[in-house]
Amino acid sequence: MEDTLSLKHWGTPPKNGIGTVGKCVAVHCGWGRVLFGQTFDKPELLAGRLMEEETGERDLAIYVRDPHVILSMAPQTLFMDPSHSFRLNLRELPATARVADSSMIIFRPAVAEDEAAVNRIYTSRGMVSLKPGYLGELDHRQCVTVLVAESVQDGEILGVVMGIDHTIAFDDPEEGSSLWALAVDSQAAVPAVGIGLVTALADHFRAAGRAFMDLSVMHDNAEAIKLYEKMGFERVPVYTVKKKNPINESLFIGPQRAENLNIYAKIIVDEARRRGIHVDIEDAAAGLFTLTLGGRSIACRESLSELTSAVAMSRCDDKALTHRLLAKADLKMPGQVSLRSRDDVRAFLEKYGRIVIKPARGEQGQGVFVDLCSEDEAITAFDEVRDQVDHVIGEEFVNGRDLRIIVIGDEVAAAAVRRPPRITGDGQHSIQELIQRLSRRRAAATGGESRIPIDDETRRCLQAQGHGMNSILGDGVVLEVRKTANLHCGGTIHDVTDDLHPALRDAALAARQVLGIPVVGFDFMVPRVDGPDYRIIEANERPGLANHEPQPTAQKFVDFLFPETRHELVKNPASG
């Protein structure tokens, strides 16, 4: 280790560092600079460079020599990153096994046209996005490689990884390389995207003749560490120093309070605390808290605040009442009727051909049966819902895209298309196994909020497509496993705010005024988000503000509650 430039972090540099130490190399990666500590001969130079970090970026210094000395030069500004470093020996690495089926994913170099998709993934993961035009400049940054994982089925970008070639960057005598900014779309239905990206980058550097590939991972990310060790990475003594900023605040302020808030409450509480608003948690399990600033206090249950009156809440809580009020205001609504008997069900089905049966009250897609076409399944659904609730409604099934529009005050804060959960077959695992695997990934990506229930509705959806739980889905075959697109039932959500047609914005704002509610989420069905046609399905008085990245929904909610704290938002103020 004493002869290894990158690992000897004390005393005199080894002899093989002659010609490297003193170059003071920094490589810009689009989200900030990577400063190679082994190329700096004076600690004050490295500390000074870190202090030059641009606002909204995330710089770091790695392979730092004498990190305690660096920190002593700006103890209030610099901190030691609590990450472990791991190294993969590329020259001893055996031929890699196929980890992500090529029939599902293509791993390729990123191009300029991928930038929006890459930044969407980074933002959704709380990471700093690439500066505009960065991917288009890669031809001039030959030491940086950016790879993306592209879905064969629909061309969507599922993940991204970045690598730095140390030999090109500073003529590294060790011929090393490093991996940075790995991120996978939390809603990707295809497994092993992250492993595939790591393997693809390792193969790239091995083909270039590099000796090793290093990466850093947070010290408490046991799952990732276990995975990297399984891939052949070994931990190495490397230290990283960063400048304190709002982006990495969670890394230097100490452990967060164990409040056990769900993601819908936590996103609001975190934003309030960032603004100096006092938070009193009344009941974490229920998402109840009170925000106080000066002499003003507002009680909330997630995004439902006391600014919403009981009358306004009742207008949303009863779906039949919501329908009547919005239809009376000449907003476009699907056909709807109260179902009191099986004869009512038969008559309604005969009128529309395809129907939805659901409780008049309820949320998160519970007890909702969608696209019922036969009398038997409609009667079965009616009986099941009636056993649970007193008021059952039938609704005309509207084909199209499931669109959620969040309105805060007089502004459309976000719009997103919700898609039902889909699995991709591999020719080996049963449909039930694939559902369980996808459900685990969805739960991990949403703090446990999104899971695919294996229930009668899921079985009905599969049966309608000629499959059962034990069926083996063909290699690369994509199957929708539920009709509903609710996040809580495994659905995914995709931002379309910038594509929203003005007529849809106007309809959402008009509906908010009719209901007299300050914050609301509307479920629309639309043929296309950039067209004027729509049907409003229902309103949610307590819409989830999480998972609408890159739209700053929590920030806008706190702006609405405490307008005096409104400020220009720091881009992607999350740890990374």
XYZ file of C-alpha atoms in Angstrom:
576
model
C 0.000 0.000 0.000
C 2.905 2.365 0.694
C 3.867 2.096 -2.973
C 0.334 2.888 -4.180
C -0.312 6.538 -4.989
C -4.091 6.355 -4.637
C -4.077 4.452 -1.331
C -1.170 6.021 0.584
C -2.900 8.862 2.401
C -0.084 9.931 4.715
C 3.516 11.053 4.571
C 5.664 11.327 1.458
C 4.070 10.244 -1.851
C 5.477 7.012 -3.313
C 8.097 7.173 -6.048
C 5.584 6.291 -8.748
C 3.821 9.579 -7.977
C 6.660 11.652 -9.408
C 5.208 13.628 -12.288
C 1.645 13.239 -11.014
C 1.729 15.079 -7.692
C 1.484 18.803 -8.351
C -0.811 18.633 -11.381
C -3.853 19.656 -9.281
C -6.378 17.833 -11.479
C -10.129 18.446 -11.303
C -12.608 16.807 -13.695
C -16.064 18.354 -14.143
C -18.808 15.731 -14.288
C -21.800 17.924 -15.043
C -23.026 17.905 -11.428
C -19.752 19.171 -9.959
C -16.012 18.555 -9.956
C -14.051 15.501 -8.868
C -10.725 16.697 -7.453
C -8.050 14.010 -7.418
C -6.263 14.482 -4.106
C -3.198 12.478 -5.139
C -2.407 15.160 -7.744
C -2.218 17.987 -5.171
C 1.108 18.564 -3.422
C -0.146 21.076 -0.837
C -3.217 20.622 1.387
C -4.035 24.326 1.268
C -4.337 24.130 -2.527
C -6.856 21.294 -2.318
C -8.846 23.018 0.430
C -8.866 26.219 -1.606
C -10.160 24.470 -4.711
C -12.975 22.861 -2.732
C -13.934 26.273 -1.384
C -14.436 27.454 -4.986
C -17.451 25.163 -5.457
C -20.205 26.737 -7.591
C -23.686 27.221 -6.125
C -25.960 24.286 -6.906
C -23.085 21.916 -7.664
C -21.533 19.107 -5.643
C -17.724 19.014 -5.679
C -15.654 16.399 -3.899
C -12.009 15.557 -3.352
C -11.081 11.871 -3.372
C -7.812 10.028 -2.665
C -7.079 12.778 -0.155
C -3.671 12.743 1.546
C -3.696 13.782 5.225
C -7.461 14.477 5.336
C -7.248 15.773 8.921
C -4.958 18.538 7.723
C -7.339 19.475 4.902
C -10.241 19.713 7.348
C -8.244 21.850 9.769
C -7.926 24.552 7.125
C -11.691 25.152 6.944
C -13.351 23.165 9.758
C -16.619 25.089 9.515
C -16.887 24.598 5.770
C -15.378 21.214 4.862
C -16.315 17.755 6.127
C -15.294 14.137 5.698
C -17.729 12.222 3.506
C -19.090 9.162 5.395
C -18.660 6.813 2.447
C -16.656 3.633 2.013
C -14.566 3.125 -1.124
C -14.369 -0.149 -3.015
C -12.045 -1.336 -5.769
C -12.582 -3.869 -8.552
C -9.395 -5.420 -9.937
C -10.073 -5.353 -13.672
C -7.034 -7.406 -14.614
C -8.087 -10.333 -12.455
C -11.776 -10.047 -13.269
C -13.152 -13.094 -15.117
C -15.376 -12.688 -18.146
C -18.587 -11.159 -16.822
C -21.761 -13.167 -16.812
C -24.848 -11.748 -18.451
C -26.589 -9.796 -15.700
C -29.282 -7.987 -17.664
C -30.919 -9.705 -20.583
C -29.954 -8.063 -23.869
C -33.496 -8.661 -25.100
C -34.663 -6.126 -22.491
C -31.857 -3.550 -22.179
C -29.193 -1.945 -24.337
C -26.173 -0.452 -22.565
C -24.692 2.327 -24.695
C -22.822 5.638 -24.486
C -25.055 8.581 -23.671
C -25.751 11.208 -26.325
C -26.971 14.782 -26.058
C -30.580 13.716 -26.657
C -30.491 11.607 -23.471
C -29.891 14.589 -21.190
C -33.526 15.235 -20.219
C -34.107 11.573 -19.365
C -30.840 11.338 -17.422
C -31.670 14.461 -15.425
C -35.163 13.150 -14.717
C -33.614 10.053 -13.125
C -31.049 12.071 -11.174
C -33.709 14.452 -9.880
C -36.059 11.638 -8.867
C -33.205 10.111 -6.875
C -32.400 13.363 -5.081
C -29.148 13.829 -6.987
C -27.778 16.915 -8.716
C -28.698 16.998 -12.393
C -26.225 17.598 -15.203
C -25.647 21.168 -16.285
C -27.342 22.006 -19.614
C -25.457 20.731 -22.644
C -23.015 18.571 -20.686
C -23.640 15.355 -22.624
C -23.132 17.225 -25.877
C -19.661 18.253 -24.676
C -18.419 14.722 -23.942
C -16.370 14.584 -27.135
C -14.207 17.290 -25.556
C -13.986 15.439 -22.223
C -12.349 12.215 -23.295
C -11.609 11.166 -19.720
C -15.346 11.003 -18.888
C -17.621 8.192 -20.050
C -21.384 8.233 -19.519
C -23.372 5.062 -20.180
C -27.147 4.683 -20.183
C -29.431 1.672 -20.002
C -32.110 1.871 -22.677
C -35.262 -0.238 -22.733
C -35.497 -2.305 -25.901
C -39.274 -2.280 -25.667
C -39.989 1.452 -25.652
C -36.629 3.241 -25.830
C -36.951 4.736 -22.346
C -33.771 5.452 -20.399
C -33.802 3.234 -17.308
C -30.483 4.153 -15.723
C -27.203 6.018 -16.040
C -23.634 5.706 -14.814
C -20.553 7.870 -15.211
C -16.886 6.890 -15.233
C -13.553 8.739 -15.193
C -10.443 7.335 -16.869
C -7.592 8.340 -14.562
C -4.929 7.659 -17.177
C -6.463 10.129 -19.613
C -7.273 12.619 -16.843
C -3.784 12.879 -15.337
C -1.575 10.104 -16.735
C -2.200 7.974 -13.659
C 0.799 5.698 -13.003
C -1.602 3.107 -11.529
C -3.771 3.130 -14.690
C -6.951 3.357 -12.649
C -10.538 4.442 -13.246
C -13.555 5.277 -11.109
C -17.346 4.993 -11.210
C -19.626 7.921 -10.352
C -23.282 8.968 -10.216
C -24.927 5.588 -10.734
C -28.714 5.967 -10.759
C -31.576 3.726 -11.842
C -35.129 4.835 -12.560
C -37.094 3.902 -9.449
C -39.977 2.880 -11.705
C -38.018 0.589 -14.013
C -39.857 -2.715 -14.452
C -36.722 -4.504 -15.672
C -34.477 -6.044 -12.985
C -30.680 -5.787 -12.633
C -30.323 -2.428 -14.405
C -27.806 -1.150 -11.848
C -25.695 -4.307 -11.933
C -25.725 -4.165 -15.705
C -24.491 -0.570 -15.765
C -21.663 -1.315 -13.318
C -20.641 -4.348 -15.365
C -20.828 -2.438 -18.652
C -18.591 0.330 -17.286
C -16.118 -2.203 -15.877
C -15.982 -3.920 -19.269
C -15.382 -0.548 -20.931
C -12.427 0.279 -18.684
C -10.999 -3.220 -18.852
C -11.041 -3.038 -22.665
C -9.173 0.281 -22.368
C -6.437 -1.459 -20.371
C -7.257 -0.004 -16.976
C -6.079 -1.881 -13.871
C -8.961 -1.143 -11.508
C -12.271 0.665 -11.078
C -13.094 2.385 -7.783
C -16.442 3.541 -6.428
C -17.834 5.046 -3.238
C -20.955 3.986 -1.368
C -22.543 5.362 1.793
C -21.283 3.473 4.843
C -24.760 2.367 5.955
C -25.974 1.177 2.547
C -25.596 -2.474 3.504
C -27.579 -3.770 0.528
C -25.384 -1.994 -2.039
C -22.174 -2.974 -0.227
C -23.232 -6.616 -0.219
C -23.982 -6.429 -3.931
C -20.629 -4.814 -4.790
C -18.728 -7.371 -2.734
C -20.579 -10.132 -4.546
C -19.410 -8.593 -7.829
C -15.778 -8.762 -6.673
C -15.207 -5.272 -5.236
C -12.950 -5.026 -2.189
C -12.891 -2.182 0.309
C -9.871 0.150 0.143
C -8.679 2.958 2.485
C -9.662 6.048 0.514
C -10.870 9.313 2.039
C -13.197 11.865 0.472
C -13.702 15.482 1.543
C -16.594 17.746 0.541
C -17.751 21.295 1.112
C -20.846 21.746 3.267
C -23.845 22.897 1.233
C -27.643 22.421 1.125
C -27.248 19.490 -1.259
C -25.214 17.323 1.100
C -26.579 18.730 4.364
C -27.828 15.359 5.622
C -24.255 14.019 5.540
C -22.829 16.439 8.110
C -25.689 17.453 10.439
C -25.830 14.076 12.166
C -28.467 11.322 12.249
C -32.022 12.353 11.481
C -34.699 12.000 14.120
C -36.408 8.623 14.125
C -39.896 10.007 13.481
C -41.150 7.241 11.165
C -43.104 9.635 8.970
C -44.342 8.328 5.651
C -42.907 9.888 2.511
C -45.940 12.153 1.974
C -45.541 13.793 5.386
C -41.743 13.684 5.434
C -41.339 15.611 2.167
C -43.337 18.505 3.661
C -41.699 18.371 7.093
C -38.208 18.370 5.569
C -39.017 21.390 3.400
C -40.487 23.276 6.359
C -37.418 22.625 8.506
C -35.142 23.813 5.717
C -36.925 27.170 5.960
C -36.651 27.410 9.731
C -40.314 26.577 10.319
C -40.870 24.737 13.598
C -42.392 21.263 13.240
C -44.326 19.498 15.976
C -45.080 15.858 15.143
C -48.470 15.010 16.625
C -48.758 11.431 15.325
C -46.163 10.101 12.890
C -48.157 7.015 11.890
C -51.113 9.180 10.858
C -48.939 11.839 9.203
C -50.206 14.511 11.600
C -47.994 17.512 12.345
C -48.198 21.229 13.048
C -46.057 23.874 11.361
C -45.326 27.079 13.268
C -43.617 30.275 12.171
C -43.814 33.295 14.439
C -47.398 33.587 15.627
C -48.861 31.451 12.835
C -49.507 27.711 13.282
C -51.096 25.368 10.744
C -52.068 21.777 11.502
C -51.622 19.278 8.676
C -52.206 15.665 7.823
C -49.736 15.226 4.995
C -50.975 17.702 2.339
C -54.374 18.184 3.999
C -54.195 21.307 6.151
C -56.672 23.125 8.336
C -56.977 25.650 5.509
C -59.241 23.060 3.868
C -62.698 23.383 5.390
C -64.740 20.375 6.496
C -67.319 21.210 3.834
C -64.702 21.301 1.062
C -63.287 18.009 2.291
C -66.751 16.408 2.220
C -67.188 17.488 -1.406
C -64.141 15.392 -2.321
C -64.661 12.516 0.095
C -67.964 11.460 -1.499
C -67.230 10.532 -5.123
C -70.888 10.703 -6.093
C -71.168 14.231 -4.683
C -67.944 15.268 -6.427
C -69.385 13.979 -9.698
C -72.663 15.869 -9.307
C -70.994 19.171 -8.416
C -68.486 19.086 -11.271
C -71.063 17.913 -13.813
C -73.349 20.770 -12.736
C -70.475 23.165 -13.528
C -70.334 21.758 -17.087
C -67.022 19.977 -16.565
C -66.696 16.727 -18.500
C -67.489 13.684 -16.367
C -68.042 9.980 -17.125
C -71.485 8.445 -16.721
C -72.124 7.476 -13.105
C -74.928 5.972 -11.026
C -75.503 4.585 -7.543
C -75.818 0.787 -7.584
C -78.282 -0.680 -5.103
C -78.953 -4.083 -6.624
C -77.676 -6.603 -9.122
C -80.378 -5.415 -11.515
C -78.861 -1.929 -11.346
C -75.490 -3.455 -12.246
C -76.947 -5.314 -15.235
C -78.717 -2.219 -16.530
C -75.635 -0.037 -16.153
C -73.414 -2.621 -17.860
C -75.889 -2.935 -20.730
C -75.857 0.837 -21.202
C -72.069 1.302 -21.290
C -70.556 -2.111 -22.100
C -67.420 -1.479 -20.018
C -67.777 -0.195 -16.467
C -66.008 0.514 -13.181
C -67.429 -0.474 -9.791
C -66.080 1.191 -6.662
C -67.006 2.506 -3.214
C -68.424 6.021 -3.058
C -65.814 6.732 -0.404
C -62.236 5.544 -0.225
C -58.755 6.153 -1.572
C -55.577 4.509 -2.861
C -57.522 2.342 -5.315
C -58.921 0.085 -2.615
C -62.034 -1.820 -3.631
C -61.963 -0.465 -7.190
C -62.740 -2.856 -10.064
C -61.873 -1.491 -13.483
C -62.943 -2.385 -17.028
C -65.647 -4.911 -16.196
C -67.102 -6.273 -19.419
C -69.116 -9.369 -18.477
C -72.164 -9.707 -16.270
C -70.519 -12.346 -14.075
C -67.453 -10.278 -13.231
C -69.546 -7.134 -12.729
C -71.899 -8.916 -10.317
C -68.958 -10.472 -8.464
C -67.294 -7.070 -8.104
C -70.546 -5.462 -6.925
C -71.096 -8.150 -4.290
C -67.549 -7.779 -2.999
C -67.724 -3.985 -2.728
C -71.214 -4.044 -1.185
C -69.942 -6.404 1.527
C -67.454 -3.709 2.535
C -69.389 -0.434 2.152
C -72.955 0.858 2.100
C -72.747 3.053 -0.990
C -71.542 1.482 -4.249
C -71.258 3.432 -7.478
C -70.965 2.341 -11.076
C -69.017 4.457 -13.504
C -68.571 4.461 -17.240
C -65.146 3.048 -18.110
C -63.125 5.692 -19.943
C -60.197 4.426 -21.958
C -57.055 6.537 -22.125
C -54.191 7.754 -19.993
C -54.556 8.069 -16.227
C -53.534 11.651 -15.427
C -53.072 13.109 -11.934
C -53.094 16.924 -11.710
C -52.045 18.607 -8.452
C -53.511 22.069 -7.855
C -52.158 24.277 -5.066
C -53.961 27.585 -4.735
C -54.492 28.986 -8.206
C -51.604 27.082 -9.780
C -51.197 23.672 -11.370
C -48.212 22.476 -9.354
C -47.667 19.174 -11.160
C -49.171 16.789 -13.668
C -48.185 13.175 -14.099
C -49.343 10.150 -16.036
C -49.892 7.097 -13.882
C -49.297 3.684 -15.379
C -50.443 0.317 -14.057
C -47.689 -2.060 -12.911
C -46.130 -4.138 -15.683
C -43.785 -7.089 -15.490
C -41.318 -8.301 -18.110
C -40.951 -12.037 -18.599
C -37.624 -13.846 -18.669
C -38.802 -17.292 -19.759
C -37.803 -18.732 -16.374
C -39.781 -17.264 -13.494
C -43.520 -17.521 -12.877
C -45.756 -14.478 -13.091
C -46.220 -14.543 -9.319
C -42.446 -14.525 -8.786
C -42.033 -11.634 -11.224
C -44.801 -9.680 -9.475
C -43.188 -10.252 -6.086
C -39.783 -9.131 -7.354
C -41.241 -5.976 -8.929
C -43.274 -5.299 -5.796
C -40.119 -5.432 -3.658
C -38.372 -2.956 -5.969
C -41.383 -0.610 -5.971
C -41.583 -0.753 -2.172
C -37.867 -0.012 -1.831
C -38.145 2.930 -4.232
C -41.150 4.512 -2.483
C -40.402 4.001 1.188
C -42.789 1.058 1.346
C -45.746 2.975 -0.114
C -46.032 1.092 -3.408
C -46.691 -2.654 -3.494
C -48.535 -4.897 -5.933
C -51.259 -6.830 -4.125
C -51.699 -10.457 -5.158
C -55.483 -10.438 -4.853
C -58.626 -11.211 -6.826
C -58.289 -8.044 -8.923
C -54.745 -8.984 -9.960
C -55.843 -12.540 -10.755
C -58.789 -11.213 -12.783
C -56.492 -8.959 -14.783
C -54.164 -11.877 -15.536
C -57.025 -14.225 -16.399
C -58.448 -11.707 -18.858
C -55.132 -11.910 -20.717
C -55.005 -15.710 -20.660
C -52.527 -16.100 -17.797
C -52.411 -17.346 -14.226
C -50.074 -16.778 -11.307
C -48.062 -19.897 -12.124
C -47.703 -19.127 -15.833
C -44.172 -18.663 -17.180
C -44.066 -15.431 -19.138
C -42.038 -15.560 -22.338
C -38.652 -13.909 -22.606
C -39.101 -10.152 -23.068
C -42.913 -10.304 -22.983
C -44.449 -7.353 -21.112
C -47.648 -7.917 -19.139
C -49.884 -5.455 -17.300
C -50.820 -7.062 -13.985
C -53.479 -4.611 -12.766
C -55.886 -2.213 -14.429
C -55.603 0.494 -11.788
C -52.572 2.779 -11.852
C -52.549 3.873 -8.203
C -49.077 4.207 -6.730
C -50.172 2.233 -3.661
C -51.032 -0.745 -5.861
C -47.696 -0.777 -7.673
C -48.391 1.835 -10.337
C -45.712 4.193 -11.593
C -45.904 7.947 -12.091
C -44.292 9.988 -14.886
C -44.127 13.785 -14.975
C -45.898 15.501 -17.907
C -46.361 18.987 -16.442
C -44.642 20.748 -19.320
C -46.741 18.842 -21.895
C -50.138 19.571 -20.347
C -52.718 21.087 -22.705
C -54.115 24.467 -21.540
C -57.654 23.037 -21.586
C -56.657 20.435 -19.000
C -55.050 23.092 -16.803
C -58.171 25.241 -17.052
C -60.442 22.296 -16.202
C -58.395 21.442 -13.094
C -58.375 25.060 -11.896
C -62.118 25.402 -12.527
C -62.824 22.161 -10.659
C -60.811 23.393 -7.671
C -62.946 26.526 -7.507
C -66.176 24.515 -7.707
C -65.095 22.346 -4.783
C -63.777 25.334 -2.839
C -60.656 23.495 -1.782
C -57.172 25.076 -1.654
C -55.064 21.959 -2.318
C -56.376 19.036 -4.342
C -55.373 16.232 -6.666
C -57.610 15.425 -9.634
C -57.690 12.124 -11.474
C -58.336 12.662 -15.176
C -58.648 10.177 -18.023
C -57.373 11.666 -21.276
C -56.649 10.363 -24.787
C -53.446 12.413 -24.715
C -51.945 14.913 -22.296
C -51.293 17.491 -25.001
C -54.892 17.420 -26.228
C -58.041 19.166 -24.918
C -60.322 16.159 -24.349
C -60.761 14.776 -20.829
C -63.004 13.217 -18.208
C -62.563 13.995 -14.511
C -62.823 10.786 -12.507
C -62.474 12.017 -8.928
C -60.820 14.483 -6.551
C -58.451 13.765 -3.657
C -58.423 16.234 -0.777
C -55.089 14.840 0.510
C -52.968 14.291 -2.619
C -49.524 12.748 -2.241
C -46.875 15.328 -3.070
C -44.018 12.810 -3.284
C -42.939 11.134 -6.536
C -43.744 14.175 -8.685
C -40.100 14.996 -9.426
C -38.827 17.221 -10.917
C -41.779 19.420 -9.920
C -41.220 21.114 -6.507
C -44.614 20.168 -5.076
C -43.592 20.255 -1.404
C -41.902 23.621 -1.877
C -45.048 25.041 -3.476
C -47.198 23.633 -0.679
C -45.063 25.329 1.989
C -45.032 28.493 -0.152
C -48.835 28.399 -0.026
C -48.970 27.910 3.748
C -46.195 30.404 4.570
C -45.773 32.753 1.590
C -43.326 34.926 3.524
C -40.793 32.054 3.376
C -40.973 31.788 -0.402
C -37.521 31.891 -1.940
C -35.720 30.957 -5.107
C -35.369 27.190 -4.974
C -31.941 25.586 -4.788
C -31.754 23.126 -7.653
C -32.403 19.603 -6.371
C -31.745 20.304 -2.685
C -31.141 16.682 -1.726
C -28.227 14.692 -0.503
C -26.051 12.965 -3.014
